[in-house]
Structure formats: C-alpha cells, structure tokens
Amino acid sequence: MQLQSRENLSAVWKVSILTLFPEIYPGALNSSIIGNAFKAGLWGLDVYNIRDFAYDKHKTVDDTTYGGGAGLVIKPDIMGAAIDSCFINNSKPIYYLTPRGKVFNQKIAKEIISEHPSGINIICGRYEGIDERIFTEYNIAEISMGDYVVSSGDIALFPLIDCCVRLLPGVLEKSEALDNESFGAGKFENLLEYPHFTKPSNWRGHEVPDVLLSGNHQEIEKWRLKQAEMKTKNARSDLWNQYIKGEKK
C-alpha cells in the first residue's frame, strides 16, 4: 500500500515500512506540522503488509521458538521474501526497532537525514521479534526508542519519523526553532529547552521575568542559555555531562 501526498515522490524523503498493521498509517503522521509536510509532498510513506508474503490460507507469519519458551517469532522465509520484494531494490538502509539497538536521540535523527537523503526502510516487529538469521542475511541497523516495551514496533516508529521529518528543509517555518529547542544545535546542543512565557505578563501573581520584557536581545539570550543550563543540570545529568565535555573542547 502506497500512502503519498502527490504522484511523484522520487525527489523527497520517503519511509518504506514492513508491518503487520498497515491500517494504522499515516495516523497521527497526517496531522499538524508533519501532516502539512506530508500533504505538501515534502516526505512520503510506502507501507507494506508482511502478511502479503505468507503462503498458507491463514496468512500465518509466525511460529514457536526453537528451544522452547513463550511467544512467537516472525518466520525468516516470510520476512526475507518481504524484504527482497519491498526493500532491496530501493537501495535504502534497513532499520529495525528493538530494545537491543542504539538508543535513538536527536543526533541519530540528524545523521539519518544527512546520510540518507532519499529515505529509509523500517521493519516493525511484533510478538518476540523476528528470526535472528534475518540480521545475518541483511545489513540491518538496530535502534531502540527507549528502555520500555510496547505492543509493536509501529507504535515506537511514530516518534522516530516525526523527529526526522521535522529536520527536513521546508518542514518548519523558522530554521532557528531547531537550534533553540531541546537538543538543538550550536550553544544549545545537549541542553533542554529554556522556559517560555506569553501574555498576560501577570497571571495569578506569577510575573514574567523582567529580562524578557526588556527588549535587550543580548541579555535575553544570556538568560535563556543560563536557564537551559540550569534545567539540564538539575533534570538530566547525562546530558549535562555531554554539554560540559563539549564546552571544554
């Protein structure tokens, strides 16, 4: 099944997905900023159903594990046929979402966009995963979306796509928004985002910091950097250590 916002998406960033639940796409990816970019043809989706490559009348894709144990595993012959049919000819890297992969972050998102300008392939697992021989046969990069378990790779895939698409040229109206938000570039790299305030200036006795009303943009930038540093140091010691190392270079 091809989901695309215009007929020719050859020049845009495209995600090709192998899944057991093609009906959930594009879902939330068709809303807000990412959805507007999808409708404008800035990125696209190709979604393929793994069950289409099953060969029995019940469309069985999984079986019990050798050695015993709970859970089912997606069969290598079916997954291999799906990969050969849907991924091999597009020459894009293949990713698989799994807790044993490298933990996804903003840096990895930037690398994916810069290193793979035409897009990526994604396998969304289910049950206990896929037969290990698939990883031996194909050059598959493994990514973890965090130290937790969800029902399928599809649920974890949505934030990965959203994060990557936001980095594409033309998706966000102001490029500086990427630099100043959490994990941005430049002086805000590895920092959480600073606090934001809007009207009214006094709400239930809570005042907007005076510096933000001063009109002194140099002082405002100093305040924002200091606030970002404080938030990161207090909430995320791992990011703070990375930030300090970067400052010392």
PDB file of C-alpha atoms in Angstrom:
ATOM      1  CA  MET A   1       0.000   0.000   0.000  1.00  0.00           C
ATOM      2  CA  GLN A   2       1.420   3.367  -1.016  1.00  0.00           C
ATOM      3  CA  LEU A   3       0.495   6.434   1.011  1.00  0.00           C
ATOM      4  CA  GLN A   4       1.665   9.603  -0.634  1.00  0.00           C
ATOM      5  CA  SER A   5       0.564  13.189  -0.947  1.00  0.00           C
ATOM      6  CA  ARG A   6       1.365  13.561  -4.631  1.00  0.00           C
ATOM      7  CA  GLU A   7       2.027  11.215  -7.535  1.00  0.00           C
ATOM      8  CA  ASN A   8       5.812  11.612  -7.800  1.00  0.00           C
ATOM      9  CA  LEU A   9       7.720  11.406  -4.549  1.00  0.00           C
ATOM     10  CA  SER A  10      11.050  10.333  -6.063  1.00  0.00           C
ATOM     11  CA  ALA A  11      12.767  13.563  -5.040  1.00  0.00           C
ATOM     12  CA  VAL A  12      11.551  13.626  -1.434  1.00  0.00           C
ATOM     13  CA  TRP A  13      12.457  11.777   1.742  1.00  0.00           C
ATOM     14  CA  LYS A  14      10.442   8.575   1.956  1.00  0.00           C
ATOM     15  CA  VAL A  15       9.944   5.957   4.664  1.00  0.00           C
ATOM     16  CA  SER A  16       9.208   2.412   3.482  1.00  0.00           C
ATOM     17  CA  ILE A  17       7.673   0.218   6.192  1.00  0.00           C
ATOM     18  CA  LEU A  18       7.117  -3.512   6.618  1.00  0.00           C
ATOM     19  CA  THR A  19       4.374  -4.052   9.188  1.00  0.00           C
ATOM     20  CA  LEU A  20       1.585  -6.344  10.335  1.00  0.00           C
ATOM     21  CA  PHE A  21      -0.688  -3.327  10.852  1.00  0.00           C
ATOM     22  CA  PRO A  22      -0.677  -1.207   7.681  1.00  0.00           C
ATOM     23  CA  GLU A  23      -4.088   0.225   8.529  1.00  0.00           C
ATOM     24  CA  ILE A  24      -2.679   2.478  11.261  1.00  0.00           C
ATOM     25  CA  TYR A  25      -0.730   4.629   8.788  1.00  0.00           C
ATOM     26  CA  PRO A  26      -0.404   7.546   8.332  1.00  0.00           C
ATOM     27  CA  GLY A  27      -2.461   8.085  11.503  1.00  0.00           C
ATOM     28  CA  ALA A  28      -1.029  10.893  13.636  1.00  0.00           C
ATOM     29  CA  LEU A  29       1.625  11.496  10.987  1.00  0.00           C
ATOM     30  CA  ASN A  30      -1.081  13.071   8.848  1.00  0.00           C
ATOM     31  CA  SER A  31      -1.733  15.849  11.391  1.00  0.00           C
ATOM     32  CA  SER A  32      -0.148  19.133  12.469  1.00  0.00           C
ATOM     33  CA  ILE A  33       3.263  20.179  11.118  1.00  0.00           C
ATOM     34  CA  ILE A  34       4.268  16.695   9.961  1.00  0.00           C
ATOM     35  CA  GLY A  35       0.888  16.174   8.316  1.00  0.00           C
ATOM     36  CA  ASN A  36       1.120  19.503   6.487  1.00  0.00           C
ATOM     37  CA  ALA A  37       4.549  18.496   5.190  1.00  0.00           C
ATOM     38  CA  PHE A  38       3.125  15.144   4.109  1.00  0.00           C
ATOM     39  CA  LYS A  39       0.277  16.799   2.214  1.00  0.00           C
ATOM     40  CA  ALA A  40       2.745  19.241   0.643  1.00  0.00           C
ATOM     41  CA  GLY A  41       4.839  16.364  -0.687  1.00  0.00           C
ATOM     42  CA  LEU A  42       7.925  17.058   1.440  1.00  0.00           C
ATOM     43  CA  TRP A  43       8.060  13.435   2.578  1.00  0.00           C
ATOM     44  CA  GLY A  44       6.198  10.204   1.838  1.00  0.00           C
ATOM     45  CA  LEU A  45       5.292   6.722   3.047  1.00  0.00           C
ATOM     46  CA  ASP A  46       5.279   3.305   1.420  1.00  0.00           C
ATOM     47  CA  VAL A  47       3.567   0.779   3.703  1.00  0.00           C
ATOM     48  CA  TYR A  48       3.708  -2.971   3.037  1.00  0.00           C
ATOM     49  CA  ASN A  49       1.836  -5.752   4.827  1.00  0.00           C
ATOM     50  CA  ILE A  50       4.084  -8.630   5.934  1.00  0.00           C
ATOM     51  CA  ARG A  51       1.096 -10.989   5.705  1.00  0.00           C
ATOM     52  CA  ASP A  52       1.016 -10.476   1.935  1.00  0.00           C
ATOM     53  CA  PHE A  53       4.120 -12.689   1.797  1.00  0.00           C
ATOM     54  CA  ALA A  54       2.633 -15.571   3.806  1.00  0.00           C
ATOM     55  CA  TYR A  55       1.970 -18.699   1.762  1.00  0.00           C
ATOM     56  CA  ASP A  56      -0.793 -20.510   3.644  1.00  0.00           C
ATOM     57  CA  LYS A  57      -4.514 -19.775   3.538  1.00  0.00           C
ATOM     58  CA  HIS A  58      -4.441 -18.375   7.087  1.00  0.00           C
ATOM     59  CA  LYS A  59      -1.667 -15.856   6.241  1.00  0.00           C
ATOM     60  CA  THR A  60       0.484 -17.191   9.072  1.00  0.00           C
ATOM     61  CA  VAL A  61       3.691 -15.211   9.566  1.00  0.00           C
ATOM     62  CA  ASP A  62       4.987 -16.545  12.905  1.00  0.00           C
ATOM     63  CA  ASP A  63       5.833 -19.784  14.688  1.00  0.00           C
ATOM     64  CA  THR A  64       7.025 -21.081  18.070  1.00  0.00           C
ATOM     65  CA  THR A  65      10.658 -20.652  19.072  1.00  0.00           C
ATOM     66  CA  TYR A  66      13.231 -23.435  18.830  1.00  0.00           C
ATOM     67  CA  GLY A  67      14.384 -24.374  22.317  1.00  0.00           C
ATOM     68  CA  GLY A  68      11.027 -23.599  23.859  1.00  0.00           C
ATOM     69  CA  GLY A  69       9.781 -20.537  25.646  1.00  0.00           C
ATOM     70  CA  ALA A  70       6.830 -18.190  25.494  1.00  0.00           C
ATOM     71  CA  GLY A  71       5.965 -16.064  22.497  1.00  0.00           C
ATOM     72  CA  LEU A  72       6.078 -16.360  18.739  1.00  0.00           C
ATOM     73  CA  VAL A  73       8.731 -15.317  16.220  1.00  0.00           C
ATOM     74  CA  ILE A  74       8.200 -13.997  12.689  1.00  0.00           C
ATOM     75  CA  LYS A  75       9.450 -16.628  10.240  1.00  0.00           C
ATOM     76  CA  PRO A  76      12.649 -15.919   8.249  1.00  0.00           C
ATOM     77  CA  ASP A  77      11.330 -17.187   4.919  1.00  0.00           C
ATOM     78  CA  ILE A  78       8.363 -14.810   5.054  1.00  0.00           C
ATOM     79  CA  MET A  79      10.346 -11.845   6.340  1.00  0.00           C
ATOM     80  CA  GLY A  80      13.102 -12.493   3.809  1.00  0.00           C
ATOM     81  CA  ALA A  81      10.611 -12.554   0.940  1.00  0.00           C
ATOM     82  CA  ALA A  82       9.100  -9.285   2.161  1.00  0.00           C
ATOM     83  CA  ILE A  83      12.491  -7.594   2.405  1.00  0.00           C
ATOM     84  CA  ASP A  84      13.565  -8.848  -1.024  1.00  0.00           C
ATOM     85  CA  SER A  85      10.369  -7.586  -2.611  1.00  0.00           C
ATOM     86  CA  CYS A  86       9.966  -4.242  -0.846  1.00  0.00           C
ATOM     87  CA  PHE A  87      13.395  -3.022   0.243  1.00  0.00           C
ATOM     88  CA  ILE A  88      16.292  -4.418  -1.741  1.00  0.00           C
ATOM     89  CA  ASN A  89      15.660  -2.536  -4.977  1.00  0.00           C
ATOM     90  CA  ASN A  90      15.352   0.909  -3.338  1.00  0.00           C
ATOM     91  CA  SER A  91      18.956   0.854  -2.015  1.00  0.00           C
ATOM     92  CA  LYS A  92      17.991   2.493   1.285  1.00  0.00           C
ATOM     93  CA  PRO A  93      19.288   1.341   4.691  1.00  0.00           C
ATOM     94  CA  ILE A  94      17.133  -1.048   6.698  1.00  0.00           C
ATOM     95  CA  TYR A  95      16.330  -0.279  10.343  1.00  0.00           C
ATOM     96  CA  TYR A  96      14.687  -2.491  12.946  1.00  0.00           C
ATOM     97  CA  LEU A  97      13.279  -1.142  16.211  1.00  0.00           C
ATOM     98  CA  THR A  98      14.416  -3.254  19.170  1.00  0.00           C
ATOM     99  CA  PRO A  99      15.459  -2.698  22.808  1.00  0.00           C
ATOM    100  CA  ARG A 100      18.914  -4.085  21.998  1.00  0.00           C
ATOM    101  CA  GLY A 101      19.646  -1.316  19.492  1.00  0.00           C
ATOM    102  CA  LYS A 102      21.387   2.022  19.909  1.00  0.00           C
ATOM    103  CA  VAL A 103      19.092   4.408  21.794  1.00  0.00           C
ATOM    104  CA  PHE A 104      17.520   6.920  19.425  1.00  0.00           C
ATOM    105  CA  ASN A 105      18.189  10.613  20.013  1.00  0.00           C
ATOM    106  CA  GLN A 106      18.358  13.917  18.159  1.00  0.00           C
ATOM    107  CA  LYS A 107      21.905  13.234  16.971  1.00  0.00           C
ATOM    108  CA  ILE A 108      20.870   9.969  15.339  1.00  0.00           C
ATOM    109  CA  ALA A 109      17.893  11.701  13.701  1.00  0.00           C
ATOM    110  CA  LYS A 110      20.244  14.291  12.174  1.00  0.00           C
ATOM    111  CA  GLU A 111      22.560  11.535  10.965  1.00  0.00           C
ATOM    112  CA  ILE A 112      19.680   9.656   9.341  1.00  0.00           C
ATOM    113  CA  ILE A 113      18.540  12.742   7.443  1.00  0.00           C
ATOM    114  CA  SER A 114      22.020  13.818   6.353  1.00  0.00           C
ATOM    115  CA  GLU A 115      23.323  10.365   5.440  1.00  0.00           C
ATOM    116  CA  HIS A 116      20.157   9.058   3.783  1.00  0.00           C
ATOM    117  CA  PRO A 117      18.568  11.961   1.859  1.00  0.00           C
ATOM    118  CA  SER A 118      16.238   9.704  -0.131  1.00  0.00           C
ATOM    119  CA  GLY A 119      14.787   7.976   2.934  1.00  0.00           C
ATOM    120  CA  ILE A 120      14.969   4.759   4.947  1.00  0.00           C
ATOM    121  CA  ASN A 121      13.427   1.304   5.293  1.00  0.00           C
ATOM    122  CA  ILE A 122      11.881   0.182   8.583  1.00  0.00           C
ATOM    123  CA  ILE A 123      10.853  -3.273   9.814  1.00  0.00           C
ATOM    124  CA  CYS A 124       8.225  -3.143  12.549  1.00  0.00           C
ATOM    125  CA  GLY A 125       8.408  -6.251  14.707  1.00  0.00           C
ATOM    126  CA  ARG A 126       5.720  -7.992  16.713  1.00  0.00           C
ATOM    127  CA  TYR A 127       5.498 -10.889  19.168  1.00  0.00           C
ATOM    128  CA  GLU A 128       9.028 -11.916  20.277  1.00  0.00           C
ATOM    129  CA  GLY A 129      10.574 -10.313  17.187  1.00  0.00           C
ATOM    130  CA  ILE A 130      11.998 -11.776  14.003  1.00  0.00           C
ATOM    131  CA  ASP A 131      14.210 -14.792  13.356  1.00  0.00           C
ATOM    132  CA  GLU A 132      17.850 -13.947  14.143  1.00  0.00           C
ATOM    133  CA  ARG A 133      19.014 -15.218  10.745  1.00  0.00           C
ATOM    134  CA  ILE A 134      17.408 -12.180   9.130  1.00  0.00           C
ATOM    135  CA  PHE A 135      20.044  -9.999  10.815  1.00  0.00           C
ATOM    136  CA  THR A 136      22.796 -12.270   9.497  1.00  0.00           C
ATOM    137  CA  GLU A 137      21.424 -12.211   5.952  1.00  0.00           C
ATOM    138  CA  TYR A 138      20.748  -8.476   5.681  1.00  0.00           C
ATOM    139  CA  ASN A 139      22.640  -5.396   6.823  1.00  0.00           C
ATOM    140  CA  ILE A 140      20.078  -4.188   9.362  1.00  0.00           C
ATOM    141  CA  ALA A 141      20.720  -1.345  11.807  1.00  0.00           C
ATOM    142  CA  GLU A 142      19.017  -1.749  15.170  1.00  0.00           C
ATOM    143  CA  ILE A 143      17.528   1.229  17.016  1.00  0.00           C
ATOM    144  CA  SER A 144      15.922   1.403  20.453  1.00  0.00           C
ATOM    145  CA  MET A 145      13.318   4.051  21.240  1.00  0.00           C
ATOM    146  CA  GLY A 146      13.927   3.695  24.982  1.00  0.00           C
ATOM    147  CA  ASP A 147      14.052   1.256  27.858  1.00  0.00           C
ATOM    148  CA  TYR A 148      10.424   0.174  27.802  1.00  0.00           C
ATOM    149  CA  VAL A 149       8.252  -2.356  25.977  1.00  0.00           C
ATOM    150  CA  VAL A 150       5.333  -1.585  23.642  1.00  0.00           C
ATOM    151  CA  SER A 151       2.990  -3.898  21.732  1.00  0.00           C
ATOM    152  CA  SER A 152       4.593  -3.431  18.314  1.00  0.00           C
ATOM    153  CA  GLY A 153       7.349  -1.579  16.516  1.00  0.00           C
ATOM    154  CA  ASP A 154       4.717   0.550  14.790  1.00  0.00           C
ATOM    155  CA  ILE A 155       3.896   2.434  17.984  1.00  0.00           C
ATOM    156  CA  ALA A 156       7.573   3.202  18.574  1.00  0.00           C
ATOM    157  CA  LEU A 157       8.099   4.216  14.959  1.00  0.00           C
ATOM    158  CA  PHE A 158       5.834   7.276  15.046  1.00  0.00           C
ATOM    159  CA  PRO A 159       8.167   9.450  17.162  1.00  0.00           C
ATOM    160  CA  LEU A 160      11.179   8.402  15.070  1.00  0.00           C
ATOM    161  CA  ILE A 161       9.504   9.523  11.845  1.00  0.00           C
ATOM    162  CA  ASP A 162       8.202  12.732  13.419  1.00  0.00           C
ATOM    163  CA  CYS A 163      11.638  13.628  14.783  1.00  0.00           C
ATOM    164  CA  CYS A 164      13.347  13.037  11.436  1.00  0.00           C
ATOM    165  CA  VAL A 165      10.752  14.784   9.279  1.00  0.00           C
ATOM    166  CA  ARG A 166      10.985  17.963  11.376  1.00  0.00           C
ATOM    167  CA  LEU A 167      14.623  18.230  10.264  1.00  0.00           C
ATOM    168  CA  LEU A 168      13.786  18.220   6.559  1.00  0.00           C
ATOM    169  CA  PRO A 169      14.151  21.558   4.728  1.00  0.00           C
ATOM    170  CA  GLY A 170      10.866  23.429   4.471  1.00  0.00           C
ATOM    171  CA  VAL A 171       9.019  21.498   7.185  1.00  0.00           C
ATOM    172  CA  LEU A 172       9.449  24.117   9.915  1.00  0.00           C
ATOM    173  CA  GLU A 173       8.844  27.754   9.001  1.00  0.00           C
ATOM    174  CA  LYS A 174      11.800  29.040  11.031  1.00  0.00           C
ATOM    175  CA  SER A 175      15.047  27.083  10.976  1.00  0.00           C
ATOM    176  CA  GLU A 176      16.224  28.735  14.208  1.00  0.00           C
ATOM    177  CA  ALA A 177      13.451  26.861  16.013  1.00  0.00           C
ATOM    178  CA  LEU A 178      15.516  23.697  15.551  1.00  0.00           C
ATOM    179  CA  ASP A 179      18.592  25.299  17.086  1.00  0.00           C
ATOM    180  CA  ASN A 180      16.909  26.732  20.170  1.00  0.00           C
ATOM    181  CA  GLU A 181      14.699  23.793  21.176  1.00  0.00           C
ATOM    182  CA  SER A 182      15.815  20.890  23.344  1.00  0.00           C
ATOM    183  CA  PHE A 183      18.881  19.065  21.982  1.00  0.00           C
ATOM    184  CA  GLY A 184      19.315  21.832  19.383  1.00  0.00           C
ATOM    185  CA  ALA A 185      22.458  22.973  17.613  1.00  0.00           C
ATOM    186  CA  GLY A 186      25.147  25.491  18.480  1.00  0.00           C
ATOM    187  CA  LYS A 187      25.294  26.685  22.089  1.00  0.00           C
ATOM    188  CA  PHE A 188      22.049  24.846  22.941  1.00  0.00           C
ATOM    189  CA  GLU A 189      23.331  21.437  21.835  1.00  0.00           C
ATOM    190  CA  ASN A 190      22.751  18.762  24.514  1.00  0.00           C
ATOM    191  CA  LEU A 191      20.667  21.205  26.576  1.00  0.00           C
ATOM    192  CA  LEU A 192      16.995  21.058  27.488  1.00  0.00           C
ATOM    193  CA  GLU A 193      14.947  23.979  26.212  1.00  0.00           C
ATOM    194  CA  TYR A 194      14.670  27.153  28.286  1.00  0.00           C
ATOM    195  CA  PRO A 195      11.272  28.254  29.767  1.00  0.00           C
ATOM    196  CA  HIS A 196       8.739  30.106  27.616  1.00  0.00           C
ATOM    197  CA  PHE A 197       6.243  32.820  28.608  1.00  0.00           C
ATOM    198  CA  THR A 198       3.433  34.647  26.820  1.00  0.00           C
ATOM    199  CA  LYS A 199       0.653  37.147  27.639  1.00  0.00           C
ATOM    200  CA  PRO A 200      -0.611  38.107  30.151  1.00  0.00           C
ATOM    201  CA  SER A 201       2.603  39.244  31.860  1.00  0.00           C
ATOM    202  CA  ASN A 202       0.991  38.705  35.275  1.00  0.00           C
ATOM    203  CA  TRP A 203      -1.034  35.528  35.760  1.00  0.00           C
ATOM    204  CA  ARG A 204      -2.308  34.651  39.247  1.00  0.00           C
ATOM    205  CA  GLY A 205       0.548  36.614  40.764  1.00  0.00           C
ATOM    206  CA  HIS A 206       3.196  34.929  38.639  1.00  0.00           C
ATOM    207  CA  GLU A 207       5.250  37.540  36.773  1.00  0.00           C
ATOM    208  CA  VAL A 208       7.131  37.100  33.512  1.00  0.00           C
ATOM    209  CA  PRO A 209      10.883  37.567  34.156  1.00  0.00           C
ATOM    210  CA  ASP A 210      11.843  41.217  33.672  1.00  0.00           C
ATOM    211  CA  VAL A 211      14.646  40.414  31.249  1.00  0.00           C
ATOM    212  CA  LEU A 212      12.148  39.038  28.712  1.00  0.00           C
ATOM    213  CA  LEU A 213      10.305  42.384  28.759  1.00  0.00           C
ATOM    214  CA  SER A 214      13.475  44.458  28.476  1.00  0.00           C
ATOM    215  CA  GLY A 215      13.931  44.348  24.712  1.00  0.00           C
ATOM    216  CA  ASN A 216      17.654  43.678  25.265  1.00  0.00           C
ATOM    217  CA  HIS A 217      18.168  40.680  22.994  1.00  0.00           C
ATOM    218  CA  GLN A 218      21.727  40.067  24.126  1.00  0.00           C
ATOM    219  CA  GLU A 219      20.656  39.802  27.752  1.00  0.00           C
ATOM    220  CA  ILE A 220      17.668  37.668  26.766  1.00  0.00           C
ATOM    221  CA  GLU A 221      19.973  35.186  25.030  1.00  0.00           C
ATOM    222  CA  LYS A 222      22.219  35.055  28.103  1.00  0.00           C
ATOM    223  CA  TRP A 223      19.186  34.402  30.322  1.00  0.00           C
ATOM    224  CA  ARG A 224      17.870  31.666  28.042  1.00  0.00           C
ATOM    225  CA  LEU A 225      21.225  29.890  27.936  1.00  0.00           C
ATOM    226  CA  LYS A 226      21.558  30.063  31.725  1.00  0.00           C
ATOM    227  CA  GLN A 227      18.032  28.713  32.200  1.00  0.00           C
ATOM    228  CA  ALA A 228      18.677  25.874  29.754  1.00  0.00           C
ATOM    229  CA  GLU A 229      21.864  25.005  31.616  1.00  0.00           C
ATOM    230  CA  MET A 230      20.096  25.011  34.991  1.00  0.00           C
ATOM    231  CA  LYS A 231      17.235  22.824  33.755  1.00  0.00           C
ATOM    232  CA  THR A 232      19.611  20.344  32.157  1.00  0.00           C
ATOM    233  CA  LYS A 233      21.925  20.151  35.160  1.00  0.00           C
ATOM    234  CA  ASN A 234      19.002  19.532  37.534  1.00  0.00           C
ATOM    235  CA  ALA A 235      16.971  17.146  35.385  1.00  0.00           C
ATOM    236  CA  ARG A 236      19.398  15.327  33.076  1.00  0.00           C
ATOM    237  CA  SER A 237      22.870  14.709  34.442  1.00  0.00           C
ATOM    238  CA  ASP A 238      23.712  12.592  31.386  1.00  0.00           C
ATOM    239  CA  LEU A 239      23.049  15.475  29.009  1.00  0.00           C
ATOM    240  CA  TRP A 240      24.770  17.914  31.338  1.00  0.00           C
ATOM    241  CA  ASN A 241      27.956  15.830  31.278  1.00  0.00           C
ATOM    242  CA  GLN A 242      27.875  15.757  27.480  1.00  0.00           C
ATOM    243  CA  TYR A 243      27.349  19.511  27.405  1.00  0.00           C
ATOM    244  CA  ILE A 244      30.276  20.148  29.764  1.00  0.00           C
ATOM    245  CA  LYS A 245      32.552  17.950  27.667  1.00  0.00           C
ATOM    246  CA  GLY A 246      31.527  19.876  24.559  1.00  0.00           C
ATOM    247  CA  GLU A 247      32.225  23.197  26.273  1.00  0.00           C
ATOM    248  CA  LYS A 248      35.748  22.082  27.200  1.00  0.00           C
ATOM    249  CA  LYS A 249      36.728  21.185  23.652  1.00  0.00           C
TER     250      LYS A 249
END
